[in-house]
């Protein structure tokens, strides 16, 4: 989709449409797609009891052909239905615009095949499994209702169709990523981009905060730690020496709510980090059938068995035990933070120095407790996009005011206490080159990527077999799909 960008206001719109393109590639569920070979015909039904074709009724037809792919007339409405069903909005999006995005996706997928971009069947099946699980949550786990909703006769047909859709979409996604993967931007280009924006059209950035925290975690006693480790060692001995089932032990004893019911099973991929580093290091060092020694992560203590290696994928099972924290340890952690708060309020120590001295959170301790925004990887949190839980905790704090001691509980039942402080505030303001350089750089880079995609599309449309049905030739496409 070709996009004209004259200033930053348009760049923001451009960035939205670019994101929509990606979202349509990755979030699309079930819509009809086929690979054609030579000729595409309209689908018709006739009266079976008559040779008179005058009453033939058109059920579906071909809206477009792009390379080896087709877009059916029915796909356009299905695309709209799927966007709406997945929580998206098509308000203000014309059919011709949506149709153009669908043509682009076919163009990406066609050339991904031509360029031999790899998409493994295992990866596609994993995506399909995940999507079906998400769909089933909306039907209270009923496959029958799900099949009825998507008008499918059986689960196999549904999965087969989803497989083809997902494979095509992954090809398109990979092709789009390859087009822009090596694009970088220089400081000079960022400055030129910013200077070309008229002052009265520069964007407004919302209020941003910097937040720091000090964390105190209740300490596990050495006796409790040894009890957990010895129990895991006993599990290992039962499995190796007495032939006990690892999976059964996991179902009965593992405290990992995400895997216990499945016998502790996970599939790890060396190229796609999923579990914490300590877990991966142990798992990838095992031989098939081997059981690890007990080891520690932030979640507790584990043992792992490696069941099978399949290329880059490792099928593992684990048992997690979490040491219990005594009520005395919980009280000690809370009182420790209360004393630190008193010292900070009295001016005996700064918040940053207190974080470096006593915080149990190693990720923030060295930075004086400063939280890092996981989206931008800097210290600034845009107020309107802040995590709701964090916002609720700091919304009533004045700048440089220390919160009361707050208690948190994680998904495993572990407790910790923390102090929070808003260390800096940048009020809503018009974009400033020095202050907002990283945001401006992101916008400039996004524009450069989209211009690269524009150029790629212009070239590939001319090099690719494209046929648009007469019903859609009146669309004012942003791309040269009619090759005029």
GROMACS .gro file of C-alpha atoms in nm:
model
  484
    1UNK     CA    1   0.000   0.000   0.000
    2UNK     CA    2   0.164   0.321  -0.112
    3UNK     CA    3   0.149   0.594   0.146
    4UNK     CA    4   0.231   0.960   0.092
    5UNK     CA    5   0.407   1.126   0.384
    6UNK     CA    6   0.453   1.501   0.396
    7UNK     CA    7   0.487   1.564   0.769
    8UNK     CA    8   0.482   1.395   1.106
    9UNK     CA    9   0.107   1.412   1.139
   10UNK     CA   10   0.083   1.194   0.830
   11UNK     CA   11   0.367   0.976   0.954
   12UNK     CA   12   0.162   0.887   1.261
   13UNK     CA   13  -0.126   0.784   1.033
   14UNK     CA   14   0.118   0.599   0.813
   15UNK     CA   15   0.253   0.412   1.113
   16UNK     CA   16  -0.102   0.309   1.205
   17UNK     CA   17  -0.171   0.171   0.859
   18UNK     CA   18   0.164  -0.010   0.854
   19UNK     CA   19   0.073  -0.171   1.187
   20UNK     CA   20  -0.265  -0.266   1.043
   21UNK     CA   21  -0.090  -0.440   0.755
   22UNK     CA   22   0.119  -0.644   0.998
   23UNK     CA   23  -0.181  -0.715   1.219
   24UNK     CA   24  -0.380  -0.845   0.927
   25UNK     CA   25  -0.091  -1.077   0.843
   26UNK     CA   26  -0.046  -1.212   1.195
   27UNK     CA   27  -0.394  -1.196   1.349
   28UNK     CA   28  -0.607  -1.321   1.061
   29UNK     CA   29  -0.801  -1.633   1.145
   30UNK     CA   30  -0.997  -1.835   0.890
   31UNK     CA   31  -1.068  -1.702   0.542
   32UNK     CA   32  -1.063  -1.890   0.213
   33UNK     CA   33  -0.731  -1.891   0.028
   34UNK     CA   34  -0.610  -2.117  -0.249
   35UNK     CA   35  -0.304  -2.163  -0.465
   36UNK     CA   36  -0.401  -2.176  -0.829
   37UNK     CA   37  -0.214  -2.348  -1.107
   38UNK     CA   38  -0.333  -2.242  -1.449
   39UNK     CA   39  -0.685  -2.113  -1.472
   40UNK     CA   40  -0.933  -1.977  -1.221
   41UNK     CA   41  -1.302  -2.023  -1.274
   42UNK     CA   42  -1.603  -1.880  -1.100
   43UNK     CA   43  -1.785  -2.117  -0.870
   44UNK     CA   44  -2.148  -2.178  -0.973
   45UNK     CA   45  -2.429  -2.407  -0.874
   46UNK     CA   46  -2.693  -2.537  -1.113
   47UNK     CA   47  -3.026  -2.707  -1.078
   48UNK     CA   48  -2.944  -3.075  -1.077
   49UNK     CA   49  -3.269  -3.181  -1.241
   50UNK     CA   50  -3.240  -2.958  -1.546
   51UNK     CA   51  -2.995  -2.893  -1.826
   52UNK     CA   52  -3.125  -2.539  -1.858
   53UNK     CA   53  -2.838  -2.312  -1.750
   54UNK     CA   54  -3.038  -1.992  -1.760
   55UNK     CA   55  -3.108  -2.022  -1.390
   56UNK     CA   56  -2.743  -2.075  -1.289
   57UNK     CA   57  -2.666  -1.885  -0.971
   58UNK     CA   58  -2.323  -1.744  -0.890
   59UNK     CA   59  -2.215  -1.852  -0.541
   60UNK     CA   60  -1.862  -1.713  -0.532
   61UNK     CA   61  -1.613  -1.573  -0.772
   62UNK     CA   62  -1.255  -1.463  -0.811
   63UNK     CA   63  -1.195  -1.103  -0.708
   64UNK     CA   64  -0.824  -1.105  -0.795
   65UNK     CA   65  -0.526  -1.320  -0.886
   66UNK     CA   66  -0.181  -1.227  -0.753
   67UNK     CA   67   0.096  -1.460  -0.864
   68UNK     CA   68   0.001  -1.808  -0.742
   69UNK     CA   69  -0.273  -1.685  -0.510
   70UNK     CA   70  -0.635  -1.582  -0.550
   71UNK     CA   71  -0.872  -1.363  -0.352
   72UNK     CA   72  -1.234  -1.479  -0.364
   73UNK     CA   73  -1.526  -1.237  -0.355
   74UNK     CA   74  -1.634  -1.391  -0.025
   75UNK     CA   75  -1.289  -1.331   0.127
   76UNK     CA   76  -1.350  -0.957   0.156
   77UNK     CA   77  -1.650  -0.995   0.385
   78UNK     CA   78  -1.477  -1.277   0.574
   79UNK     CA   79  -1.180  -1.048   0.630
   80UNK     CA   80  -1.408  -0.786   0.783
   81UNK     CA   81  -1.581  -1.045   0.999
   82UNK     CA   82  -1.249  -1.181   1.126
   83UNK     CA   83  -1.113  -0.837   1.216
   84UNK     CA   84  -1.431  -0.762   1.410
   85UNK     CA   85  -1.436  -1.107   1.577
   86UNK     CA   86  -1.076  -1.062   1.697
   87UNK     CA   87  -1.159  -0.731   1.863
   88UNK     CA   88  -1.046  -0.498   1.584
   89UNK     CA   89  -1.236  -0.214   1.426
   90UNK     CA   90  -1.305  -0.154   1.058
   91UNK     CA   91  -1.471   0.182   1.115
   92UNK     CA   92  -1.362   0.418   0.841
   93UNK     CA   93  -1.194   0.141   0.640
   94UNK     CA   94  -1.346   0.116   0.292
   95UNK     CA   95  -1.385  -0.218   0.113
   96UNK     CA   96  -1.140  -0.107  -0.155
   97UNK     CA   97  -0.879  -0.021   0.107
   98UNK     CA   98  -0.922  -0.359   0.277
   99UNK     CA   99  -0.910  -0.531  -0.061
  100UNK     CA  100  -0.583  -0.353  -0.137
  101UNK     CA  101  -0.432  -0.478   0.189
  102UNK     CA  102  -0.537  -0.833   0.099
  103UNK     CA  103  -0.368  -0.797  -0.242
  104UNK     CA  104  -0.049  -0.687  -0.070
  105UNK     CA  105  -0.054  -0.990   0.155
  106UNK     CA  106  -0.082  -1.220  -0.145
  107UNK     CA  107   0.206  -1.034  -0.313
  108UNK     CA  108   0.426  -1.086  -0.005
  109UNK     CA  109   0.337  -1.456   0.020
  110UNK     CA  110   0.397  -1.518  -0.351
  111UNK     CA  111   0.744  -1.365  -0.344
  112UNK     CA  112   0.831  -1.532  -0.015
  113UNK     CA  113   0.787  -1.863  -0.198
  114UNK     CA  114   0.988  -1.735  -0.493
  115UNK     CA  115   1.268  -1.630  -0.257
  116UNK     CA  116   1.256  -1.963  -0.066
  117UNK     CA  117   1.184  -1.799   0.268
  118UNK     CA  118   1.146  -2.091   0.513
  119UNK     CA  119   0.828  -2.156   0.709
  120UNK     CA  120   0.824  -2.498   0.874
  121UNK     CA  121   0.510  -2.710   0.901
  122UNK     CA  122   0.583  -2.758   1.274
  123UNK     CA  123   0.577  -2.382   1.328
  124UNK     CA  124   0.252  -2.349   1.135
  125UNK     CA  125   0.089  -2.630   1.334
  126UNK     CA  126   0.199  -2.465   1.659
  127UNK     CA  127   0.031  -2.141   1.548
  128UNK     CA  128  -0.285  -2.330   1.456
  129UNK     CA  129  -0.294  -2.507   1.794
  130UNK     CA  130  -0.252  -2.175   1.975
  131UNK     CA  131  -0.524  -2.004   1.770
  132UNK     CA  132  -0.771  -2.287   1.824
  133UNK     CA  133  -0.710  -2.270   2.199
  134UNK     CA  134  -0.780  -1.896   2.188
  135UNK     CA  135  -1.098  -1.953   1.984
  136UNK     CA  136  -1.216  -2.224   2.224
  137UNK     CA  137  -1.196  -1.979   2.514
  138UNK     CA  138  -1.467  -1.779   2.339
  139UNK     CA  139  -1.694  -2.085   2.306
  140UNK     CA  140  -1.638  -2.216   2.661
  141UNK     CA  141  -1.426  -2.499   2.524
  142UNK     CA  142  -1.690  -2.625   2.281
  143UNK     CA  143  -1.542  -2.742   1.950
  144UNK     CA  144  -1.895  -2.801   1.817
  145UNK     CA  145  -1.988  -2.437   1.868
  146UNK     CA  146  -1.658  -2.327   1.716
  147UNK     CA  147  -1.715  -2.538   1.402
  148UNK     CA  148  -2.070  -2.407   1.378
  149UNK     CA  149  -1.949  -2.048   1.402
  150UNK     CA  150  -1.698  -2.097   1.119
  151UNK     CA  151  -1.940  -2.317   0.920
  152UNK     CA  152  -1.705  -2.618   0.912
  153UNK     CA  153  -1.815  -2.981   0.905
  154UNK     CA  154  -1.540  -3.128   1.121
  155UNK     CA  155  -1.227  -3.038   1.315
  156UNK     CA  156  -0.987  -3.183   1.055
  157UNK     CA  157  -1.129  -2.966   0.777
  158UNK     CA  158  -1.107  -2.666   1.007
  159UNK     CA  159  -0.746  -2.738   1.102
  160UNK     CA  160  -0.644  -2.807   0.741
  161UNK     CA  161  -0.786  -2.477   0.624
  162UNK     CA  162  -0.627  -2.291   0.914
  163UNK     CA  163  -0.295  -2.456   0.829
  164UNK     CA  164  -0.302  -2.315   0.474
  165UNK     CA  165  -0.409  -1.972   0.593
  166UNK     CA  166  -0.140  -1.957   0.861
  167UNK     CA  167   0.131  -2.075   0.625
  168UNK     CA  168   0.040  -1.809   0.372
  169UNK     CA  169   0.026  -1.541   0.640
  170UNK     CA  170   0.361  -1.642   0.790
  171UNK     CA  171   0.518  -1.630   0.444
  172UNK     CA  172   0.380  -1.280   0.397
  173UNK     CA  173   0.502  -1.171   0.739
  174UNK     CA  174   0.853  -1.306   0.678
  175UNK     CA  175   0.870  -1.141   0.335
  176UNK     CA  176   0.768  -0.806   0.478
  177UNK     CA  177   1.025  -0.841   0.757
  178UNK     CA  178   1.301  -0.925   0.507
  179UNK     CA  179   1.229  -0.613   0.303
  180UNK     CA  180   1.303  -0.389   0.601
  181UNK     CA  181   1.539  -0.599   0.814
  182UNK     CA  182   1.858  -0.418   0.713
  183UNK     CA  183   1.718  -0.066   0.707
  184UNK     CA  184   1.885   0.170   0.953
  185UNK     CA  185   1.870   0.544   1.002
  186UNK     CA  186   2.144   0.795   1.074
  187UNK     CA  187   2.124   1.094   1.313
  188UNK     CA  188   2.143   1.323   1.008
  189UNK     CA  189   1.837   1.155   0.858
  190UNK     CA  190   1.649   1.190   1.186
  191UNK     CA  191   1.731   1.561   1.202
  192UNK     CA  192   1.627   1.614   0.838
  193UNK     CA  193   1.302   1.428   0.904
  194UNK     CA  194   1.225   1.647   1.205
  195UNK     CA  195   1.322   1.975   1.039
  196UNK     CA  196   1.086   1.907   0.748
  197UNK     CA  197   0.789   1.904   0.983
  198UNK     CA  198   0.619   2.247   1.005
  199UNK     CA  199   0.623   2.372   1.363
  200UNK     CA  200   0.245   2.395   1.381
  201UNK     CA  201   0.216   2.032   1.270
  202UNK     CA  202   0.458   1.871   1.512
  203UNK     CA  203   0.292   1.606   1.730
  204UNK     CA  204   0.210   1.638   2.095
  205UNK     CA  205   0.356   1.378   2.329
  206UNK     CA  206   0.164   1.291   2.644
  207UNK     CA  207   0.279   1.319   3.005
  208UNK     CA  208   0.566   1.085   3.088
  209UNK     CA  209   0.695   0.968   3.422
  210UNK     CA  210   1.011   0.806   3.552
  211UNK     CA  211   0.943   0.559   3.832
  212UNK     CA  212   1.183   0.388   4.073
  213UNK     CA  213   1.123   0.110   4.322
  214UNK     CA  214   1.289  -0.069   4.612
  215UNK     CA  215   1.193  -0.433   4.659
  216UNK     CA  216   1.219  -0.655   4.968
  217UNK     CA  217   1.154  -1.026   4.927
  218UNK     CA  218   1.097  -1.255   5.227
  219UNK     CA  219   1.399  -1.482   5.272
  220UNK     CA  220   1.366  -1.858   5.248
  221UNK     CA  221   1.534  -2.040   5.536
  222UNK     CA  222   1.825  -2.271   5.463
  223UNK     CA  223   1.633  -2.561   5.619
  224UNK     CA  224   1.339  -2.508   5.381
  225UNK     CA  225   1.573  -2.478   5.084
  226UNK     CA  226   1.740  -2.808   5.173
  227UNK     CA  227   1.402  -2.976   5.221
  228UNK     CA  228   1.292  -2.883   4.866
  229UNK     CA  229   1.623  -2.984   4.707
  230UNK     CA  230   1.625  -3.320   4.888
  231UNK     CA  231   1.269  -3.390   4.777
  232UNK     CA  232   1.362  -3.327   4.414
  233UNK     CA  233   1.664  -3.554   4.453
  234UNK     CA  234   1.431  -3.824   4.588
  235UNK     CA  235   1.203  -3.780   4.285
  236UNK     CA  236   1.505  -3.825   4.058
  237UNK     CA  237   1.612  -4.142   4.244
  238UNK     CA  238   1.259  -4.283   4.217
  239UNK     CA  239   1.259  -4.221   3.842
  240UNK     CA  240   1.608  -4.352   3.764
  241UNK     CA  241   1.648  -4.632   4.017
  242UNK     CA  242   1.290  -4.752   4.061
  243UNK     CA  243   1.138  -4.675   3.721
  244UNK     CA  244   0.883  -4.422   3.843
  245UNK     CA  245   0.716  -4.206   3.577
  246UNK     CA  246   0.851  -3.851   3.551
  247UNK     CA  247   0.520  -3.736   3.404
  248UNK     CA  248   0.321  -3.886   3.692
  249UNK     CA  249   0.547  -3.719   3.947
  250UNK     CA  250   0.494  -3.386   3.769
  251UNK     CA  251   0.116  -3.425   3.769
  252UNK     CA  252   0.113  -3.514   4.139
  253UNK     CA  253   0.375  -3.279   4.280
  254UNK     CA  254   0.482  -3.001   4.041
  255UNK     CA  255   0.381  -2.651   4.151
  256UNK     CA  256   0.393  -2.507   3.798
  257UNK     CA  257   0.025  -2.431   3.719
  258UNK     CA  258   0.103  -2.397   3.350
  259UNK     CA  259   0.240  -2.750   3.298
  260UNK     CA  260   0.158  -2.978   3.593
  261UNK     CA  261  -0.163  -3.111   3.437
  262UNK     CA  262   0.034  -3.194   3.119
  263UNK     CA  263   0.299  -3.390   3.305
  264UNK     CA  264   0.533  -3.092   3.320
  265UNK     CA  265   0.583  -3.086   2.943
  266UNK     CA  266   0.721  -2.791   2.747
  267UNK     CA  267   0.870  -2.763   2.400
  268UNK     CA  268   1.171  -2.531   2.379
  269UNK     CA  269   1.320  -2.385   2.062
  270UNK     CA  270   1.686  -2.285   2.059
  271UNK     CA  271   1.614  -1.995   1.826
  272UNK     CA  272   1.310  -1.867   2.016
  273UNK     CA  273   1.388  -1.817   2.388
  274UNK     CA  274   1.083  -1.890   2.597
  275UNK     CA  275   1.181  -2.000   2.946
  276UNK     CA  276   1.423  -1.820   3.179
  277UNK     CA  277   1.794  -1.848   3.099
  278UNK     CA  278   1.879  -2.092   3.380
  279UNK     CA  279   1.604  -2.330   3.265
  280UNK     CA  280   1.720  -2.321   2.902
  281UNK     CA  281   2.085  -2.373   2.992
  282UNK     CA  282   2.009  -2.691   3.186
  283UNK     CA  283   1.761  -2.824   2.929
  284UNK     CA  284   1.991  -2.776   2.629
  285UNK     CA  285   2.282  -2.943   2.811
  286UNK     CA  286   2.092  -3.271   2.870
  287UNK     CA  287   2.100  -3.589   2.664
  288UNK     CA  288   1.775  -3.761   2.567
  289UNK     CA  289   1.637  -3.953   2.865
  290UNK     CA  290   1.865  -3.777   3.115
  291UNK     CA  291   1.728  -3.619   3.434
  292UNK     CA  292   1.898  -3.306   3.567
  293UNK     CA  293   2.012  -3.231   3.917
  294UNK     CA  294   1.793  -2.983   4.110
  295UNK     CA  295   1.859  -2.622   4.009
  296UNK     CA  296   1.720  -2.281   4.099
  297UNK     CA  297   1.536  -2.013   3.900
  298UNK     CA  298   1.332  -1.715   4.016
  299UNK     CA  299   1.028  -1.947   4.026
  300UNK     CA  300   1.176  -2.205   4.265
  301UNK     CA  301   1.371  -2.530   4.225
  302UNK     CA  302   1.339  -2.770   3.931
  303UNK     CA  303   1.444  -3.100   3.786
  304UNK     CA  304   1.417  -3.150   3.409
  305UNK     CA  305   1.417  -3.453   3.183
  306UNK     CA  306   1.488  -3.423   2.812
  307UNK     CA  307   1.243  -3.644   2.625
  308UNK     CA  308   1.329  -3.580   2.260
  309UNK     CA  309   1.534  -3.353   2.036
  310UNK     CA  310   1.370  -3.254   1.707
  311UNK     CA  311   1.613  -3.028   1.522
  312UNK     CA  312   1.601  -2.695   1.705
  313UNK     CA  313   1.313  -2.809   1.926
  314UNK     CA  314   1.356  -2.987   2.261
  315UNK     CA  315   1.067  -3.170   2.425
  316UNK     CA  316   1.124  -3.150   2.800
  317UNK     CA  317   0.929  -3.212   3.120
  318UNK     CA  318   0.999  -3.055   3.455
  319UNK     CA  319   0.892  -3.063   3.816
  320UNK     CA  320   0.886  -2.733   4.006
  321UNK     CA  321   0.883  -2.703   4.383
  322UNK     CA  322   0.863  -2.361   4.548
  323UNK     CA  323   1.011  -2.326   4.899
  324UNK     CA  324   0.763  -2.205   5.157
  325UNK     CA  325   0.830  -1.872   5.322
  326UNK     CA  326   0.766  -1.844   5.695
  327UNK     CA  327   0.538  -1.579   5.841
  328UNK     CA  328   0.840  -1.448   6.033
  329UNK     CA  329   1.027  -1.393   5.705
  330UNK     CA  330   0.731  -1.205   5.559
  331UNK     CA  331   0.714  -0.979   5.864
  332UNK     CA  332   1.090  -0.918   5.850
  333UNK     CA  333   1.077  -0.807   5.484
  334UNK     CA  334   0.792  -0.566   5.546
  335UNK     CA  335   0.957  -0.413   5.852
  336UNK     CA  336   1.287  -0.383   5.665
  337UNK     CA  337   1.121  -0.162   5.402
  338UNK     CA  338   0.937   0.043   5.661
  339UNK     CA  339   1.268   0.131   5.825
  340UNK     CA  340   1.419   0.221   5.488
  341UNK     CA  341   1.122   0.446   5.413
  342UNK     CA  342   1.174   0.628   5.743
  343UNK     CA  343   1.540   0.692   5.654
  344UNK     CA  344   1.449   0.826   5.309
  345UNK     CA  345   1.174   1.056   5.441
  346UNK     CA  346   1.409   1.183   5.714
  347UNK     CA  347   1.669   1.268   5.450
  348UNK     CA  348   1.930   1.027   5.587
  349UNK     CA  349   1.961   0.849   5.252
  350UNK     CA  350   1.839   0.909   4.898
  351UNK     CA  351   1.589   0.675   4.733
  352UNK     CA  352   1.850   0.577   4.471
  353UNK     CA  353   2.118   0.498   4.729
  354UNK     CA  354   1.869   0.298   4.936
  355UNK     CA  355   1.779   0.094   4.628
  356UNK     CA  356   2.145   0.018   4.559
  357UNK     CA  357   2.201  -0.075   4.923
  358UNK     CA  358   1.905  -0.296   5.012
  359UNK     CA  359   1.679  -0.371   4.713
  360UNK     CA  360   1.639  -0.742   4.636
  361UNK     CA  361   1.552  -0.673   4.271
  362UNK     CA  362   1.878  -0.719   4.082
  363UNK     CA  363   1.736  -0.586   3.752
  364UNK     CA  364   1.679  -0.234   3.892
  365UNK     CA  365   1.913  -0.217   4.190
  366UNK     CA  366   2.216  -0.095   3.994
  367UNK     CA  367   2.015   0.191   3.839
  368UNK     CA  368   1.899   0.322   4.174
  369UNK     CA  369   1.571   0.136   4.140
  370UNK     CA  370   1.471   0.299   3.808
  371UNK     CA  371   1.216   0.091   3.619
  372UNK     CA  372   1.275   0.030   3.249
  373UNK     CA  373   0.981   0.062   3.012
  374UNK     CA  374   0.964  -0.282   2.841
  375UNK     CA  375   0.818  -0.126   2.526
  376UNK     CA  376   1.070   0.153   2.468
  377UNK     CA  377   1.364   0.018   2.673
  378UNK     CA  378   1.416   0.359   2.833
  379UNK     CA  379   1.313   0.501   3.171
  380UNK     CA  380   1.009   0.697   3.050
  381UNK     CA  381   0.651   0.570   3.092
  382UNK     CA  382   0.380   0.745   2.896
  383UNK     CA  383   0.098   0.799   3.144
  384UNK     CA  384  -0.182   0.688   2.911
  385UNK     CA  385   0.002   0.367   2.819
  386UNK     CA  386   0.131   0.271   3.160
  387UNK     CA  387   0.056  -0.074   3.302
  388UNK     CA  388  -0.275  -0.032   3.490
  389UNK     CA  389  -0.141  -0.195   3.806
  390UNK     CA  390   0.163   0.033   3.817
  391UNK     CA  391  -0.053   0.337   3.740
  392UNK     CA  392  -0.287   0.253   4.028
  393UNK     CA  393   0.011   0.241   4.263
  394UNK     CA  394   0.164   0.577   4.165
  395UNK     CA  395  -0.133   0.787   4.048
  396UNK     CA  396  -0.166   0.975   4.378
  397UNK     CA  397   0.206   1.023   4.441
  398UNK     CA  398   0.360   1.366   4.412
  399UNK     CA  399   0.702   1.399   4.251
  400UNK     CA  400   0.977   1.262   4.480
  401UNK     CA  401   0.720   1.140   4.733
  402UNK     CA  402   0.785   0.792   4.874
  403UNK     CA  403   0.491   0.554   4.869
  404UNK     CA  404   0.380   0.351   5.165
  405UNK     CA  405   0.504  -0.010   5.175
  406UNK     CA  406   0.309  -0.201   4.909
  407UNK     CA  407   0.253  -0.576   4.909
  408UNK     CA  408   0.247  -0.783   4.590
  409UNK     CA  409   0.177  -1.151   4.523
  410UNK     CA  410   0.289  -1.331   4.207
  411UNK     CA  411   0.109  -1.613   4.024
  412UNK     CA  412   0.285  -1.879   4.231
  413UNK     CA  413   0.174  -1.721   4.559
  414UNK     CA  414   0.512  -1.566   4.635
  415UNK     CA  415   0.506  -1.237   4.821
  416UNK     CA  416   0.723  -0.928   4.806
  417UNK     CA  417   0.708  -0.572   4.933
  418UNK     CA  418   0.812  -0.251   4.760
  419UNK     CA  419   0.842   0.126   4.782
  420UNK     CA  420   0.772   0.344   4.477
  421UNK     CA  421   0.872   0.697   4.383
  422UNK     CA  422   0.804   0.918   4.080
  423UNK     CA  423   1.154   1.052   4.017
  424UNK     CA  424   1.077   1.274   3.718
  425UNK     CA  425   0.777   1.403   3.524
  426UNK     CA  426   0.761   1.546   3.174
  427UNK     CA  427   0.428   1.716   3.111
  428UNK     CA  428   0.241   1.697   2.783
  429UNK     CA  429   0.436   1.892   2.524
  430UNK     CA  430   0.501   1.952   2.157
  431UNK     CA  431   0.776   1.734   2.014
  432UNK     CA  432   1.124   1.862   2.099
  433UNK     CA  433   1.420   1.727   1.902
  434UNK     CA  434   1.658   1.690   2.196
  435UNK     CA  435   1.413   1.570   2.458
  436UNK     CA  436   1.217   1.337   2.230
  437UNK     CA  437   1.497   1.217   2.006
  438UNK     CA  438   1.424   0.845   2.052
  439UNK     CA  439   1.055   0.886   1.962
  440UNK     CA  440   1.139   1.099   1.662
  441UNK     CA  441   1.402   0.848   1.555
  442UNK     CA  442   1.141   0.568   1.570
  443UNK     CA  443   0.901   0.769   1.353
  444UNK     CA  444   1.173   0.856   1.105
  445UNK     CA  445   1.283   0.492   1.084
  446UNK     CA  446   0.922   0.381   1.036
  447UNK     CA  447   0.881   0.624   0.749
  448UNK     CA  448   1.201   0.499   0.587
  449UNK     CA  449   1.083   0.139   0.614
  450UNK     CA  450   0.748   0.220   0.458
  451UNK     CA  451   0.917   0.402   0.172
  452UNK     CA  452   1.126   0.089   0.115
  453UNK     CA  453   0.807  -0.118   0.110
  454UNK     CA  454   0.648   0.128  -0.134
  455UNK     CA  455   0.944   0.088  -0.368
  456UNK     CA  456   0.941  -0.291  -0.335
  457UNK     CA  457   0.569  -0.307  -0.404
  458UNK     CA  458   0.591  -0.081  -0.708
  459UNK     CA  459   0.861  -0.303  -0.856
  460UNK     CA  460   0.705  -0.639  -0.768
  461UNK     CA  461   0.355  -0.550  -0.887
  462UNK     CA  462   0.500  -0.487  -1.232
  463UNK     CA  463   0.697  -0.815  -1.220
  464UNK     CA  464   0.407  -1.030  -1.097
  465UNK     CA  465   0.100  -1.168  -1.273
  466UNK     CA  466  -0.191  -0.965  -1.137
  467UNK     CA  467  -0.552  -0.975  -1.253
  468UNK     CA  468  -0.830  -0.773  -1.090
  469UNK     CA  469  -1.191  -0.864  -1.171
  470UNK     CA  470  -1.399  -0.600  -1.345
  471UNK     CA  471  -1.615  -0.557  -1.032
  472UNK     CA  472  -1.314  -0.413  -0.847
  473UNK     CA  473  -1.143  -0.211  -1.120
  474UNK     CA  474  -1.324   0.103  -1.009
  475UNK     CA  475  -1.132   0.100  -0.678
  476UNK     CA  476  -0.885   0.383  -0.634
  477UNK     CA  477  -0.593   0.168  -0.522
  478UNK     CA  478  -0.292   0.333  -0.363
  479UNK     CA  479  -0.076   0.073  -0.541
  480UNK     CA  480  -0.059   0.025  -0.916
  481UNK     CA  481  -0.262  -0.296  -0.910
  482UNK     CA  482  -0.433  -0.212  -1.243
  483UNK     CA  483  -0.090  -0.152  -1.401
  484UNK     CA  484  -0.193   0.167  -1.572
   0.00000   0.00000   0.00000
